[in-house]
mmCIF file of C-alpha atoms in Angstrom:
data_model
loop_
_atom_site.group_PDB
_atom_site.id
_atom_site.type_symbol
_atom_site.label_atom_id
_atom_site.label_comp_id
_atom_site.label_asym_id
_atom_site.label_seq_id
_atom_site.Cartn_x
_atom_site.Cartn_y
_atom_site.Cartn_z
ATOM 1 C CA ASP A 1 77.945 114.894 103.443
ATOM 2 C CA THR A 2 78.505 111.030 103.440
ATOM 3 C CA GLY A 3 81.616 110.930 101.374
ATOM 4 C CA VAL A 4 82.279 109.024 98.232
ATOM 5 C CA SER A 5 80.506 105.593 98.232
ATOM 6 C CA GLN A 6 81.348 102.625 96.069
ATOM 7 C CA ASN A 7 79.627 99.436 95.464
ATOM 8 C CA PRO A 8 80.194 96.500 95.750
ATOM 9 C CA ARG A 9 83.097 96.712 98.136
ATOM 10 C CA HIS A 10 84.274 93.268 97.025
ATOM 11 C CA LYS A 11 83.811 91.248 93.877
ATOM 12 C CA ILE A 12 85.118 87.819 92.989
ATOM 13 C CA THR A 13 84.533 86.751 89.486
ATOM 14 C CA LYS A 14 85.745 84.117 87.016
ATOM 15 C CA ARG A 15 87.910 84.932 84.062
ATOM 16 C CA GLY A 16 85.890 85.907 81.081
ATOM 17 C CA GLN A 17 82.932 87.304 83.015
ATOM 18 C CA ASN A 18 81.801 90.970 82.835
ATOM 19 C CA VAL A 19 81.747 92.945 86.052
ATOM 20 C CA THR A 20 80.272 96.464 86.782
ATOM 21 C CA PHE A 21 81.194 98.764 89.653
ATOM 22 C CA ARG A 22 79.295 101.860 90.828
ATOM 23 C CA CYS A 23 80.572 105.078 92.361
ATOM 24 C CA ASP A 24 78.455 107.776 93.970
ATOM 25 C CA PRO A 25 80.381 110.956 94.430
ATOM 26 C CA ILE A 26 79.989 113.502 97.053
ATOM 27 C CA SER A 27 76.839 115.517 96.566
ATOM 28 C CA GLU A 28 77.347 118.402 94.008
ATOM 29 C CA HIS A 29 80.887 117.491 93.144
ATOM 30 C CA ASN A 30 81.080 117.817 89.417
ATOM 31 C CA ARG A 31 84.322 115.930 88.686
ATOM 32 C CA LEU A 32 84.542 112.146 89.238
ATOM 33 C CA TYR A 33 87.676 110.069 88.743
ATOM 34 C CA TRP A 34 88.529 106.329 88.448
ATOM 35 C CA TYR A 35 91.805 104.951 89.650
ATOM 36 C CA ARG A 36 93.201 101.421 89.824
ATOM 37 C CA GLN A 37 95.533 100.285 92.588
ATOM 38 C CA THR A 38 97.506 97.022 92.586
ATOM 39 C CA LEU A 39 99.067 95.443 95.534
ATOM 40 C CA GLY A 40 102.036 97.476 96.776
ATOM 41 C CA GLN A 41 101.548 100.389 94.356
ATOM 42 C CA GLY A 42 99.998 103.635 94.384
ATOM 43 C CA PRO A 43 96.724 104.392 92.505
ATOM 44 C CA GLU A 44 97.007 104.865 88.769
ATOM 45 C CA PHE A 45 94.671 107.218 86.993
ATOM 46 C CA LEU A 46 92.153 105.643 84.548
ATOM 47 C CA THR A 47 89.631 108.220 83.574
ATOM 48 C CA TYR A 48 87.713 111.264 84.692
ATOM 49 C CA PHE A 49 84.389 112.964 84.089
ATOM 50 C CA GLN A 50 83.275 116.487 84.412
ATOM 51 C CA ASN A 51 79.516 116.254 84.843
ATOM 52 C CA GLU A 52 78.433 113.685 82.210
ATOM 53 C CA ALA A 53 81.356 114.244 79.781
ATOM 54 C CA GLN A 54 84.345 111.875 79.885
ATOM 55 C CA LEU A 55 87.165 114.242 79.292
ATOM 56 C CA GLU A 56 90.334 112.208 79.798
ATOM 57 C CA LYS A 57 91.232 108.501 79.609
ATOM 58 C CA SER A 58 94.458 106.704 80.326
ATOM 59 C CA ARG A 59 96.229 104.296 78.075
ATOM 60 C CA LEU A 60 95.608 101.893 80.824
ATOM 61 C CA LEU A 61 91.899 101.886 79.936
ATOM 62 C CA SER A 62 91.815 99.119 77.365
ATOM 63 C CA ASP A 63 88.863 98.421 75.017
ATOM 64 C CA ARG A 64 87.570 96.045 77.640
ATOM 65 C CA PHE A 65 86.998 98.851 79.999
ATOM 66 C CA SER A 66 84.138 101.428 79.796
ATOM 67 C CA ALA A 67 82.879 104.167 82.172
ATOM 68 C CA GLU A 68 79.786 106.247 82.151
ATOM 69 C CA ARG A 69 78.335 108.946 84.037
ATOM 70 C CA PRO A 70 75.017 109.356 82.252
ATOM 71 C CA LYS A 71 73.323 111.962 84.533
ATOM 72 C CA GLY A 72 76.434 113.608 85.847
ATOM 73 C CA SER A 73 75.901 112.068 89.296
ATOM 74 C CA PHE A 74 76.856 108.381 89.929
ATOM 75 C CA SER A 75 79.264 106.658 87.576
ATOM 76 C CA THR A 76 79.735 102.959 86.499
ATOM 77 C CA LEU A 77 82.848 101.284 85.443
ATOM 78 C CA GLU A 78 82.408 98.119 83.497
ATOM 79 C CA ILE A 79 85.078 95.509 82.669
ATOM 80 C CA GLN A 80 84.217 93.103 79.979
ATOM 81 C CA ARG A 81 85.901 89.643 79.563
ATOM 82 C CA THR A 82 87.815 89.910 82.777
ATOM 83 C CA GLU A 83 91.416 88.764 82.950
ATOM 84 C CA GLN A 84 93.451 87.821 85.966
ATOM 85 C CA GLY A 85 95.523 90.881 85.407
ATOM 86 C CA ASP A 86 92.385 93.029 86.174
ATOM 87 C CA SER A 87 92.539 91.918 89.757
ATOM 88 C CA ALA A 88 92.926 95.143 91.770
ATOM 89 C CA MET A 89 91.322 97.701 93.831
ATOM 90 C CA TYR A 90 89.267 100.226 91.782
ATOM 91 C CA LEU A 91 88.932 103.617 93.452
ATOM 92 C CA CYS A 92 86.663 106.340 92.734
ATOM 93 C CA ALA A 93 87.249 109.908 93.736
ATOM 94 C CA SER A 94 85.390 113.271 93.197
ATOM 95 C CA SER A 95 86.193 116.915 93.585
ATOM 96 C CA PRO A 96 84.006 119.993 93.888
ATOM 97 C CA VAL A 97 83.376 122.891 91.566
ATOM 98 C CA GLY A 98 86.303 125.339 91.758
ATOM 99 C CA LYS A 99 88.460 123.057 93.843
ATOM 100 C CA THR A 100 89.620 120.444 91.370
ATOM 101 C CA GLU A 101 92.964 120.262 93.206
ATOM 102 C CA THR A 102 91.408 118.289 95.899
ATOM 103 C CA GLN A 103 90.195 114.746 95.153
ATOM 104 C CA TYR A 104 88.259 112.840 97.785
ATOM 105 C CA PHE A 105 88.473 109.045 97.517
ATOM 106 C CA GLY A 106 85.907 106.358 98.184
ATOM 107 C CA PRO A 107 86.767 103.044 100.005
ATOM 108 C CA GLY A 108 87.289 101.175 96.718
ATOM 109 C CA THR A 109 85.925 97.989 95.111
ATOM 110 C CA ARG A 110 88.403 95.059 95.526
ATOM 111 C CA LEU A 111 88.147 92.821 92.353
ATOM 112 C CA LEU A 112 89.646 89.388 92.310
ATOM 113 C CA VAL A 113 89.519 87.355 89.050
ATOM 114 C CA LEU A 114 89.992 83.722 89.338
ATOM 115 C CA GLY B 1 108.256 111.736 82.277
ATOM 116 C CA GLU B 2 106.208 111.907 85.411
ATOM 117 C CA ASP B 3 107.524 109.797 88.255
ATOM 118 C CA VAL B 4 107.215 110.019 92.023
ATOM 119 C CA GLU B 5 109.539 107.982 94.337
ATOM 120 C CA GLN B 6 109.278 107.129 98.100
ATOM 121 C CA SER B 7 111.001 104.865 100.305
ATOM 122 C CA LEU B 8 108.961 101.751 101.164
ATOM 123 C CA PHE B 9 109.046 101.460 104.952
ATOM 124 C CA LEU B 10 109.609 103.665 107.943
ATOM 125 C CA SER B 11 109.663 102.705 111.588
ATOM 126 C CA VAL B 12 109.520 105.143 114.396
ATOM 127 C CA ARG B 13 108.984 105.040 118.192
ATOM 128 C CA GLU B 14 105.612 106.163 119.527
ATOM 129 C CA GLY B 15 105.888 109.898 120.496
ATOM 130 C CA ASP B 16 108.792 110.630 118.238
ATOM 131 C CA SER B 17 108.417 112.598 114.949
ATOM 132 C CA SER B 18 108.122 110.763 111.656
ATOM 133 C CA VAL B 19 109.492 112.256 108.460
ATOM 134 C CA ILE B 20 108.438 110.630 105.123
ATOM 135 C CA ASN B 21 110.258 111.722 102.063
ATOM 136 C CA CYS B 22 109.352 111.988 98.436
ATOM 137 C CA THR B 23 111.087 113.014 95.153
ATOM 138 C CA TYR B 24 109.285 113.828 91.939
ATOM 139 C CA THR B 25 110.564 114.405 88.478
ATOM 140 C CA ASP B 26 108.146 116.883 86.867
ATOM 141 C CA SER B 27 109.085 120.445 87.493
ATOM 142 C CA SER B 28 105.694 121.636 86.138
ATOM 143 C CA SER B 29 103.858 120.109 89.126
ATOM 144 C CA THR B 30 101.238 122.465 90.405
ATOM 145 C CA TYR B 31 100.097 120.792 93.529
ATOM 146 C CA LEU B 32 101.751 118.169 95.765
ATOM 147 C CA TYR B 33 99.778 115.901 98.044
ATOM 148 C CA TRP B 34 100.065 113.625 100.955
ATOM 149 C CA TYR B 35 97.416 110.830 101.224
ATOM 150 C CA LYS B 36 97.062 108.295 104.064
ATOM 151 C CA GLN B 37 95.702 104.723 103.374
ATOM 152 C CA GLU B 38 94.780 102.476 106.240
ATOM 153 C CA PRO B 39 94.346 98.752 105.609
ATOM 154 C CA GLY B 40 91.450 97.863 103.443
ATOM 155 C CA ALA B 41 90.397 101.554 103.056
ATOM 156 C CA GLY B 42 90.538 104.168 100.440
ATOM 157 C CA LEU B 43 92.875 107.266 100.468
ATOM 158 C CA GLN B 44 92.408 110.042 102.922
ATOM 159 C CA LEU B 45 93.671 113.410 101.743
ATOM 160 C CA LEU B 46 95.843 114.652 104.646
ATOM 161 C CA THR B 47 97.211 117.899 103.177
ATOM 162 C CA TYR B 48 98.481 119.512 100.071
ATOM 163 C CA ILE B 49 100.731 122.273 99.109
ATOM 164 C CA PHE B 50 100.832 124.581 96.134
ATOM 165 C CA SER B 51 104.080 124.575 94.176
ATOM 166 C CA ASN B 52 104.825 128.161 94.961
ATOM 167 C CA MET B 53 104.833 127.486 98.715
ATOM 168 C CA ASP B 54 107.719 125.932 100.564
ATOM 169 C CA MET B 55 106.001 124.947 103.837
ATOM 170 C CA LYS B 56 102.693 124.297 105.075
ATOM 171 C CA GLN B 57 101.693 123.382 108.713
ATOM 172 C CA ASP B 58 98.486 121.696 109.891
ATOM 173 C CA GLN B 59 98.383 120.710 113.390
ATOM 174 C CA ARG B 60 100.835 117.731 113.871
ATOM 175 C CA LEU B 61 101.609 117.783 110.159
ATOM 176 C CA THR B 62 104.348 119.858 108.508
ATOM 177 C CA VAL B 63 105.010 119.615 104.739
ATOM 178 C CA LEU B 64 108.269 121.012 103.206
ATOM 179 C CA LEU B 65 108.690 121.533 99.614
ATOM 180 C CA ASN B 66 112.139 122.041 98.065
ATOM 181 C CA LYS B 67 111.219 122.849 94.501
ATOM 182 C CA LYS B 68 114.871 123.212 93.307
ATOM 183 C CA ASP B 69 115.576 119.537 94.458
ATOM 184 C CA LYS B 70 112.047 118.343 93.753
ATOM 185 C CA HIS B 71 111.782 117.019 97.173
ATOM 186 C CA LEU B 72 108.670 116.863 99.359
ATOM 187 C CA SER B 73 108.519 115.814 103.058
ATOM 188 C CA LEU B 74 105.823 115.078 105.491
ATOM 189 C CA ARG B 75 106.590 115.445 109.128
ATOM 190 C CA ILE B 76 104.264 113.997 111.714
ATOM 191 C CA ALA B 77 104.884 115.286 115.231
ATOM 192 C CA ASP B 78 104.283 113.139 118.325
ATOM 193 C CA THR B 79 103.551 110.023 116.256
ATOM 194 C CA GLN B 80 100.707 107.788 117.616
ATOM 195 C CA THR B 81 99.728 104.229 116.871
ATOM 196 C CA GLY B 82 96.730 105.592 114.960
ATOM 197 C CA ASP B 83 99.258 107.005 112.500
ATOM 198 C CA SER B 84 100.238 103.581 111.317
ATOM 199 C CA ALA B 85 99.310 103.428 107.612
ATOM 200 C CA ILE B 86 100.710 103.888 104.092
ATOM 201 C CA TYR B 87 101.419 107.398 103.114
ATOM 202 C CA PHE B 88 101.301 108.365 99.507
ATOM 203 C CA CYS B 89 103.009 111.316 98.026
ATOM 204 C CA ALA B 90 101.341 112.596 94.775
ATOM 205 C CA GLU B 91 101.605 115.306 92.298
ATOM 206 C CA LYS B 92 99.261 117.065 89.968
ATOM 207 C CA VAL B 93 100.911 117.922 86.746
ATOM 208 C CA ARG B 94 100.353 121.158 84.748
ATOM 209 C CA GLY B 95 98.652 120.535 81.455
ATOM 210 C CA SER B 96 96.376 117.827 82.818
ATOM 211 C CA ALA B 97 93.025 118.840 84.155
ATOM 212 C CA SER B 98 92.634 115.963 86.456
ATOM 213 C CA LYS B 99 95.527 113.493 86.653
ATOM 214 C CA ILE B 100 97.255 112.899 89.916
ATOM 215 C CA ILE B 101 100.481 110.892 89.871
ATOM 216 C CA PHE B 102 101.076 108.655 92.934
ATOM 217 C CA GLY B 103 104.219 107.299 94.460
ATOM 218 C CA SER B 104 104.176 103.604 95.586
ATOM 219 C CA GLY B 105 103.573 104.681 99.239
ATOM 220 C CA THR B 106 105.641 104.374 102.397
ATOM 221 C CA ARG B 107 104.511 102.146 105.056
ATOM 222 C CA LEU B 108 104.804 103.826 108.503
ATOM 223 C CA SER B 109 104.938 101.329 111.597
ATOM 224 C CA ILE B 110 105.033 102.582 115.185
ATOM 225 C CA ARG B 111 107.083 100.850 117.858
ATOM 226 C CA PRO B 112 105.948 101.126 121.421
#
């Protein structure tokens, strides 16, 4: 069990560019979550998947954000036409079947939009 | 609405106990959590408590829940330099299958 992994760990991009992040959950965890954390704040929920189905989305997830989990394993989070306000740490978490009260977090992808 | 509040900073002497406090507003919380975040790292789940419990102990960690006052605390016994981190209180709200609401975190620093 290697834990939740996220790639890349850091991303610097120019305003207006598209970026995509990847999350690999812990093996056999069927639920996968995305959160965003800005400096000095706790994580804020963005969306979650049960297997390949996206079941809940936050109002924070604007039209420029899209997340997928096509085969129910890894997930991608894409941000189109990035804005400076998108600069944040993007955290992924997963939880196992039957224990959805526990969410295990990855190290995050830190995004800086210039 | 859902809100979780914590004080921003706590400084304790090495070897003393640390007590980090948290208040939450949603009385329908099902689980309450403490997460630890070290610089540049993701969140580590330290412990959690079901809302029908009032205490949970796990080695140096003791969680106390006062449901009437919507108050949660984390006590770390014999605080060590490795305990320096930001500690997040969080709640899982009934009615949401997934969402965990986090506080802003308490930065714990250890004095020699």
